[in-house]
Amino acid sequence: AAGGTRMKEYAAPAEALADATRLARAMTYKMAAAALPMGGGKSVLAVPGDLPDDHREQLLWRHGHNINLLGGNYRTGPDMNTSSADMDVLGQVTPFVFGRTPAEGGSGSSAPDTAVGCLHGIKASLAHVFGTDSLPGRRVLVQGVGEVGRRLAEMLAKEGATVLISDVDEGRTTTLAEELGLDVVPVGDELETECDVFAPCAAGGILTAATIPRLRCRIVAGAANNPLGDPADGARLQQAGILYAPDFVINGGGAIHLIGYETLGWSRAQVEAHLAGIGTTLSEIYQAAVNKGISTEEAAEQVAEARLAARPRPAGV
Ligand code: PPY
């Protein structure tokens, strides 16, 4: 199994455990949806705020030792608040790590390819709703312009979309808006802002019974993990007439990059073909959802479950 290490503050240990479990489950689906030959897992390091560098390093070393205890059955990689530099630190104590810097023998940051995969997903979503995936004239709101979101915003703008950005860190939006001439949406106004595509690329759990009625978009398609408060919110989006790109399908680009380059020995062309496959898989899921009269979340889970069931299992499992 594989999946990243997230570093985050939690109110209580039980919340960290619940987050890790939810994220690990999504990783299993992500691997299946991307047809990657691995299971899913995730690590969560619950920290009391930002750590001084030496504490961060010691925590990563301890984490690396724990990963070694699993003997290679779980391999980690970068996730929210962990970088390739952190993977290099983990790599000092464990070989079971994806996404180290190229200088340390890794494939580097997976964020650019996560953004590329997400762009394919946005285009497949536009094609389903509007009959064309053309970006000029479309309004796309990117919530969160971190490593993935800012690259996505940049590519969308380059292809002619009107791009709106928001981020809890206003320094980030100001810089990017100036660089690329984008419009900034004040934090807190993202959900109500009218757009064709709302692309959540920040924290999870933002789409709930309370927030979905506020949305003024036709499509939700972004790179954030677990944007739905719970799976029933997939049906709420459907009822609201909003097309939802299931997160574990549209954000599979990072896993495709890491496992493609580091385990499967793929070339750039093979990685790119699989990133484009995210769009194809989403189109199939959208069609299946229409045919069966179910939400896209449900249709995506069915595709993932079917691929899992068809997978050869090691003897005795
Ligand atoms: C994710 O894509 O959500 C990750 O956690 C990144 C990842 C993917 C595959 C292996 C290790 C990390």
CSV table of C-alpha atoms and ligand atoms in Angstrom, one decimal:
chain,number,residue,atom,x,y,z
A,1,ALA,CA,0.0,0.0,0.0
A,2,ALA,CA,1.1,3.6,-0.5
A,3,GLY,CA,-0.1,7.1,0.4
A,4,GLY,CA,1.4,10.3,1.7
A,5,THR,CA,2.3,11.6,5.1
A,6,ARG,CA,0.2,14.6,6.2
A,7,MET,CA,1.4,16.9,8.9
A,8,LYS,CA,-1.4,18.8,10.6
A,9,GLU,CA,-2.8,20.2,13.9
A,10,TYR,CA,-5.8,18.3,15.3
A,11,ALA,CA,-8.0,19.1,18.2
A,12,ALA,CA,-7.7,15.6,19.6
A,13,PRO,CA,-5.8,12.4,18.7
A,14,ALA,CA,-9.1,10.7,17.7
A,15,GLU,CA,-9.6,13.3,15.0
A,16,ALA,CA,-6.2,12.6,13.6
A,17,LEU,CA,-6.9,8.9,13.5
A,18,ALA,CA,-10.3,9.5,11.8
A,19,ASP,CA,-8.6,11.7,9.2
A,20,ALA,CA,-5.9,9.0,8.5
A,21,THR,CA,-8.5,6.3,8.1
A,22,ARG,CA,-10.7,8.4,5.8
A,23,LEU,CA,-7.7,9.4,3.7
A,24,ALA,CA,-6.3,5.8,3.5
A,25,ARG,CA,-9.7,4.6,2.2
A,26,ALA,CA,-9.6,7.3,-0.4
A,27,MET,CA,-6.1,6.2,-1.4
A,28,THR,CA,-7.3,2.6,-2.0
A,29,TYR,CA,-10.0,4.0,-4.3
A,30,LYS,CA,-7.5,6.4,-5.9
A,31,MET,CA,-5.1,3.5,-6.8
A,32,ALA,CA,-8.0,1.4,-8.2
A,33,ALA,CA,-9.4,4.3,-10.2
A,34,ALA,CA,-6.0,5.1,-11.7
A,35,ALA,CA,-5.4,1.3,-12.3
A,36,LEU,CA,-2.2,1.5,-10.3
A,37,PRO,CA,-1.1,-1.9,-8.9
A,38,MET,CA,-1.0,-0.9,-5.2
A,39,GLY,CA,-3.3,-0.5,-2.3
A,40,GLY,CA,-4.0,2.6,-0.3
A,41,GLY,CA,-2.7,3.9,3.0
A,42,LYS,CA,-1.9,7.2,4.6
A,43,SER,CA,0.1,8.6,7.5
A,44,VAL,CA,-1.0,11.5,9.7
A,45,LEU,CA,1.5,13.3,12.0
A,46,ALA,CA,-0.6,15.3,14.5
A,47,VAL,CA,1.6,18.2,15.4
A,48,PRO,CA,1.1,21.1,17.9
A,49,GLY,CA,1.5,23.8,15.2
A,50,ASP,CA,4.6,24.6,13.2
A,51,LEU,CA,7.7,22.7,14.5
A,52,PRO,CA,11.2,24.0,14.7
A,53,ASP,CA,13.4,22.4,12.0
A,54,ASP,CA,15.2,20.1,14.3
A,55,HIS,CA,11.9,18.8,15.9
A,56,ARG,CA,10.5,18.3,12.4
A,57,GLU,CA,13.5,16.3,11.4
A,58,GLN,CA,13.4,14.1,14.6
A,59,LEU,CA,9.7,13.5,14.1
A,60,LEU,CA,10.3,12.4,10.5
A,61,TRP,CA,13.1,10.1,11.6
A,62,ARG,CA,10.8,8.4,14.2
A,63,HIS,CA,8.1,8.1,11.5
A,64,GLY,CA,10.6,6.5,9.1
A,65,HIS,CA,11.5,4.0,11.8
A,66,ASN,CA,7.8,3.1,12.2
A,67,ILE,CA,7.4,2.7,8.5
A,68,ASN,CA,10.4,0.3,8.5
A,69,LEU,CA,8.5,-1.9,11.0
A,70,LEU,CA,5.9,-2.5,8.3
A,71,GLY,CA,8.7,-4.1,6.2
A,72,GLY,CA,7.7,-2.5,2.9
A,73,ASN,CA,4.0,-3.2,3.1
A,74,TYR,CA,3.4,0.5,3.3
A,75,ARG,CA,5.3,3.2,1.4
A,76,THR,CA,4.8,6.8,2.1
A,77,GLY,CA,5.2,10.0,0.1
A,78,PRO,CA,4.4,13.7,0.3
A,79,ASP,CA,0.9,15.1,1.3
A,80,MET,CA,-0.5,18.2,2.8
A,81,ASN,CA,2.4,20.1,4.6
A,82,THR,CA,5.1,17.7,3.6
A,83,SER,CA,7.5,18.2,0.8
A,84,SER,CA,10.2,16.4,-1.2
A,85,ALA,CA,12.7,17.8,1.3
A,86,ASP,CA,10.8,16.1,4.0
A,87,MET,CA,10.9,12.9,2.0
A,88,ASP,CA,14.7,13.2,1.8
A,89,VAL,CA,14.8,13.3,5.6
A,90,LEU,CA,12.6,10.2,5.8
A,91,GLY,CA,14.8,8.6,3.2
A,92,GLN,CA,17.7,8.9,5.6
A,93,VAL,CA,16.1,6.2,7.7
A,94,THR,CA,13.7,4.2,5.4
A,95,PRO,CA,13.8,3.1,1.8
A,96,PHE,CA,10.0,3.0,1.7
A,97,VAL,CA,9.4,6.5,0.5
A,98,PHE,CA,8.2,8.1,-2.7
A,99,GLY,CA,8.8,11.7,-3.9
A,100,ARG,CA,12.3,12.4,-2.8
A,101,THR,CA,14.2,15.1,-4.6
A,102,PRO,CA,15.9,14.1,-7.9
A,103,ALA,CA,19.2,14.7,-6.2
A,104,GLU,CA,18.3,12.0,-3.7
A,105,GLY,CA,17.1,9.6,-6.4
A,106,GLY,CA,13.4,10.5,-6.2
A,107,SER,CA,11.0,11.7,-8.9
A,108,GLY,CA,10.6,15.1,-7.1
A,109,SER,CA,7.4,17.0,-6.4
A,110,SER,CA,4.2,15.3,-7.6
A,111,ALA,CA,2.3,18.6,-7.4
A,112,PRO,CA,2.8,19.7,-11.1
A,113,ASP,CA,1.4,16.4,-12.3
A,114,THR,CA,-1.5,16.5,-9.8
A,115,ALA,CA,-2.4,19.8,-11.4
A,116,VAL,CA,-2.1,18.4,-14.9
A,117,GLY,CA,-4.4,15.5,-14.0
A,118,CYS,CA,-6.9,17.9,-12.5
A,119,LEU,CA,-6.9,20.0,-15.6
A,120,HIS,CA,-7.8,16.9,-17.7
A,121,GLY,CA,-10.6,16.3,-15.2
A,122,ILE,CA,-11.9,19.8,-15.5
A,123,LYS,CA,-12.0,19.5,-19.3
A,124,ALA,CA,-13.8,16.2,-19.1
A,125,SER,CA,-16.3,17.8,-16.7
A,126,LEU,CA,-16.8,20.8,-19.0
A,127,ALA,CA,-17.4,18.5,-22.0
A,128,HIS,CA,-20.0,16.5,-20.0
A,129,VAL,CA,-21.9,19.6,-19.0
A,130,PHE,CA,-21.5,22.0,-21.9
A,131,GLY,CA,-20.6,19.6,-24.8
A,132,THR,CA,-17.2,21.3,-25.2
A,133,ASP,CA,-14.1,21.3,-23.1
A,134,SER,CA,-13.0,24.7,-24.5
A,135,LEU,CA,-11.7,27.0,-21.7
A,136,PRO,CA,-12.0,30.5,-23.2
A,137,GLY,CA,-15.1,32.2,-21.7
A,138,ARG,CA,-15.3,29.8,-18.8
A,139,ARG,CA,-15.0,31.1,-15.2
A,140,VAL,CA,-13.0,28.8,-12.9
A,141,LEU,CA,-12.5,29.5,-9.2
A,142,VAL,CA,-9.5,27.9,-7.7
A,143,GLN,CA,-9.8,27.7,-3.9
A,144,GLY,CA,-6.3,27.3,-2.4
A,145,VAL,CA,-3.2,28.3,-4.4
A,146,GLY,CA,-0.6,26.1,-2.8
A,147,GLU,CA,1.7,23.8,-4.7
A,148,VAL,CA,-1.1,22.3,-6.8
A,149,GLY,CA,-3.7,25.1,-6.9
A,150,ARG,CA,-1.3,27.8,-8.2
A,151,ARG,CA,-0.1,25.5,-11.0
A,152,LEU,CA,-3.7,24.7,-11.9
A,153,ALA,CA,-4.6,28.4,-12.0
A,154,GLU,CA,-1.6,29.1,-14.2
A,155,MET,CA,-2.5,26.4,-16.7
A,156,LEU,CA,-6.2,27.4,-16.8
A,157,ALA,CA,-5.2,31.0,-17.4
A,158,LYS,CA,-2.8,30.0,-20.2
A,159,GLU,CA,-5.6,28.1,-21.9
A,160,GLY,CA,-7.8,31.2,-21.8
A,161,ALA,CA,-10.1,30.6,-18.9
A,162,THR,CA,-11.1,33.5,-16.6
A,163,VAL,CA,-9.5,32.4,-13.4
A,164,LEU,CA,-10.5,33.5,-9.9
A,165,ILE,CA,-8.4,32.6,-7.0
A,166,SER,CA,-8.7,32.5,-3.2
A,167,ASP,CA,-6.5,31.5,-0.3
A,168,VAL,CA,-6.6,31.8,3.5
A,169,ASP,CA,-3.0,33.1,3.0
A,170,GLU,CA,-3.6,36.4,1.3
A,171,GLY,CA,0.1,36.9,0.6
A,172,ARG,CA,-0.2,34.0,-1.8
A,173,THR,CA,-3.1,35.3,-3.8
A,174,THR,CA,-1.7,38.8,-4.1
A,175,THR,CA,1.5,37.6,-5.6
A,176,LEU,CA,-0.1,35.2,-8.0
A,177,ALA,CA,-2.8,37.6,-9.0
A,178,GLU,CA,-0.2,40.2,-9.8
A,179,GLU,CA,2.0,37.7,-11.7
A,180,LEU,CA,-0.8,36.3,-13.9
A,181,GLY,CA,-3.5,39.1,-13.8
A,182,LEU,CA,-6.1,37.0,-12.0
A,183,ASP,CA,-9.0,38.1,-9.9
A,184,VAL,CA,-8.9,37.5,-6.2
A,185,VAL,CA,-12.0,36.3,-4.3
A,186,PRO,CA,-12.0,37.3,-0.6
A,187,VAL,CA,-11.8,34.4,1.8
A,188,GLY,CA,-15.3,33.3,2.8
A,189,ASP,CA,-16.9,34.4,-0.5
A,190,GLU,CA,-15.6,31.4,-2.6
A,191,LEU,CA,-18.8,29.3,-2.3
A,192,GLU,CA,-21.2,32.0,-3.3
A,193,THR,CA,-19.2,33.3,-6.2
A,194,GLU,CA,-20.7,32.6,-9.5
A,195,CYS,CA,-18.5,30.4,-11.8
A,196,ASP,CA,-18.7,27.5,-14.2
A,197,VAL,CA,-16.2,25.4,-12.2
A,198,PHE,CA,-15.4,25.5,-8.5
A,199,ALA,CA,-12.0,23.8,-8.0
A,200,PRO,CA,-11.3,23.1,-4.3
A,201,CYS,CA,-7.5,22.7,-3.9
A,202,ALA,CA,-7.2,23.3,-0.2
A,203,ALA,CA,-8.7,21.7,2.9
A,204,GLY,CA,-11.2,18.9,2.9
A,205,GLY,CA,-14.8,18.7,4.3
A,206,ILE,CA,-16.0,22.0,2.8
A,207,LEU,CA,-19.0,20.6,0.9
A,208,THR,CA,-21.8,19.8,3.3
A,209,ALA,CA,-25.5,20.1,3.8
A,210,ALA,CA,-24.9,23.6,5.0
A,211,THR,CA,-22.6,24.8,2.3
A,212,ILE,CA,-23.9,23.0,-0.9
A,213,PRO,CA,-27.0,25.3,-1.2
A,214,ARG,CA,-24.7,28.3,-1.3
A,215,LEU,CA,-22.8,27.1,-4.4
A,216,ARG,CA,-23.3,29.0,-7.6
A,217,CYS,CA,-21.3,26.8,-10.0
A,218,ARG,CA,-22.2,24.1,-12.5
A,219,ILE,CA,-19.2,21.8,-11.7
A,220,VAL,CA,-17.1,21.0,-8.6
A,221,ALA,CA,-13.7,19.7,-9.9
A,222,GLY,CA,-10.6,20.2,-7.9
A,223,ALA,CA,-7.5,18.5,-6.4
A,224,ALA,CA,-8.4,18.6,-2.7
A,225,ASN,CA,-8.7,15.2,-0.9
A,226,ASN,CA,-12.1,14.6,0.8
A,227,PRO,CA,-13.9,17.8,-0.1
A,228,LEU,CA,-17.2,16.2,0.8
A,229,GLY,CA,-18.2,16.3,4.4
A,230,ASP,CA,-19.5,12.7,3.9
A,231,PRO,CA,-20.4,10.6,0.9
A,232,ALA,CA,-24.1,11.6,1.0
A,233,ASP,CA,-22.9,15.1,0.0
A,234,GLY,CA,-22.3,13.6,-3.4
A,235,ALA,CA,-26.0,13.0,-3.8
A,236,ARG,CA,-26.7,16.6,-2.4
A,237,LEU,CA,-24.6,18.0,-5.2
A,238,GLN,CA,-26.4,15.9,-7.8
A,239,GLN,CA,-29.8,17.1,-6.5
A,240,ALA,CA,-28.5,20.7,-6.7
A,241,GLY,CA,-27.7,20.1,-10.4
A,242,ILE,CA,-24.0,20.3,-9.9
A,243,LEU,CA,-21.6,17.9,-11.5
A,244,TYR,CA,-19.1,16.6,-9.0
A,245,ALA,CA,-15.7,15.1,-10.1
A,246,PRO,CA,-15.0,12.5,-7.4
A,247,ASP,CA,-11.8,13.6,-5.6
A,248,PHE,CA,-10.1,10.2,-5.7
A,249,VAL,CA,-10.3,10.1,-9.5
A,250,ILE,CA,-9.5,13.7,-10.4
A,251,ASN,CA,-6.6,14.0,-7.9
A,252,GLY,CA,-4.9,10.8,-8.9
A,253,GLY,CA,-2.1,12.6,-10.8
A,254,GLY,CA,0.2,12.7,-7.9
A,255,ALA,CA,0.0,8.9,-7.4
A,256,ILE,CA,0.4,8.4,-11.1
A,257,HIS,CA,3.6,10.5,-11.1
A,258,LEU,CA,5.1,8.9,-8.0
A,259,ILE,CA,4.3,5.3,-8.7
A,260,GLY,CA,4.6,5.6,-12.5
A,261,TYR,CA,8.2,6.9,-12.3
A,262,GLU,CA,9.5,5.2,-9.2
A,263,THR,CA,7.9,1.8,-9.2
A,264,LEU,CA,6.7,1.1,-12.8
A,265,GLY,CA,9.6,2.8,-14.6
A,266,TRP,CA,7.3,4.9,-16.9
A,267,SER,CA,8.6,7.4,-19.4
A,268,ARG,CA,7.3,11.0,-19.5
A,269,ALA,CA,5.0,9.9,-22.4
A,270,GLN,CA,3.5,7.1,-20.3
A,271,VAL,CA,3.0,9.3,-17.3
A,272,GLU,CA,1.3,11.9,-19.5
A,273,ALA,CA,-0.9,9.2,-21.1
A,274,HIS,CA,-2.1,8.1,-17.7
A,275,LEU,CA,-2.7,11.7,-16.6
A,276,ALA,CA,-4.9,12.1,-19.6
A,277,GLY,CA,-6.6,8.9,-18.6
A,278,ILE,CA,-8.1,10.7,-15.6
A,279,GLY,CA,-10.3,12.6,-18.1
A,280,THR,CA,-11.3,9.4,-19.8
A,281,THR,CA,-12.2,7.7,-16.6
A,282,LEU,CA,-14.2,10.6,-15.4
A,283,SER,CA,-16.2,10.7,-18.7
A,284,GLU,CA,-17.0,7.1,-18.2
A,285,ILE,CA,-18.1,7.7,-14.6
A,286,TYR,CA,-20.3,10.6,-15.6
A,287,GLN,CA,-21.9,8.4,-18.3
A,288,ALA,CA,-22.5,5.6,-15.8
A,289,ALA,CA,-24.0,8.0,-13.3
A,290,VAL,CA,-26.5,9.2,-15.9
A,291,ASN,CA,-27.3,5.7,-17.1
A,292,LYS,CA,-27.9,4.4,-13.6
A,293,GLY,CA,-29.4,7.5,-12.1
A,294,ILE,CA,-26.9,7.7,-9.3
A,295,SER,CA,-24.5,10.3,-8.1
A,296,THR,CA,-21.0,10.6,-9.7
A,297,GLU,CA,-19.5,9.8,-6.3
A,298,GLU,CA,-21.5,6.5,-6.2
A,299,ALA,CA,-20.6,5.7,-9.8
A,300,ALA,CA,-16.9,6.3,-9.1
A,301,GLU,CA,-17.0,4.1,-5.9
A,302,GLN,CA,-18.6,1.4,-8.0
A,303,VAL,CA,-15.8,1.6,-10.6
A,304,ALA,CA,-13.2,1.5,-7.9
A,305,GLU,CA,-14.9,-1.4,-6.1
A,306,ALA,CA,-15.2,-3.4,-9.4
A,307,ARG,CA,-11.5,-2.9,-10.2
A,308,LEU,CA,-10.6,-4.0,-6.6
A,309,ALA,CA,-12.7,-7.1,-6.9
A,310,ALA,CA,-11.1,-8.0,-10.2
A,311,ARG,CA,-7.6,-7.7,-8.8
A,312,PRO,CA,-5.5,-10.8,-8.2
A,313,ARG,CA,-4.9,-11.2,-4.5
A,314,PRO,CA,-1.8,-12.8,-2.8
A,315,ALA,CA,-2.5,-16.3,-1.5
A,316,GLY,CA,-4.2,-16.4,1.8
A,317,VAL,CA,-5.5,-12.8,1.7
B,1,PPY,C1,-2.1,11.4,-2.6
B,1,PPY,O1,-2.1,11.3,-3.9
B,1,PPY,O2,-3.1,11.7,-2.0
B,1,PPY,C2,-0.9,11.0,-1.9
B,1,PPY,O3,-1.0,10.7,-0.7
B,1,PPY,C3,0.4,11.0,-2.6
B,1,PPY,C4,1.0,9.6,-2.7
B,1,PPY,C5,0.6,8.8,-3.7
B,1,PPY,C6,1.2,7.6,-3.9
B,1,PPY,C7,2.2,7.2,-3.1
B,1,PPY,C8,2.6,8.0,-2.1
B,1,PPY,C9,2.0,9.3,-1.9
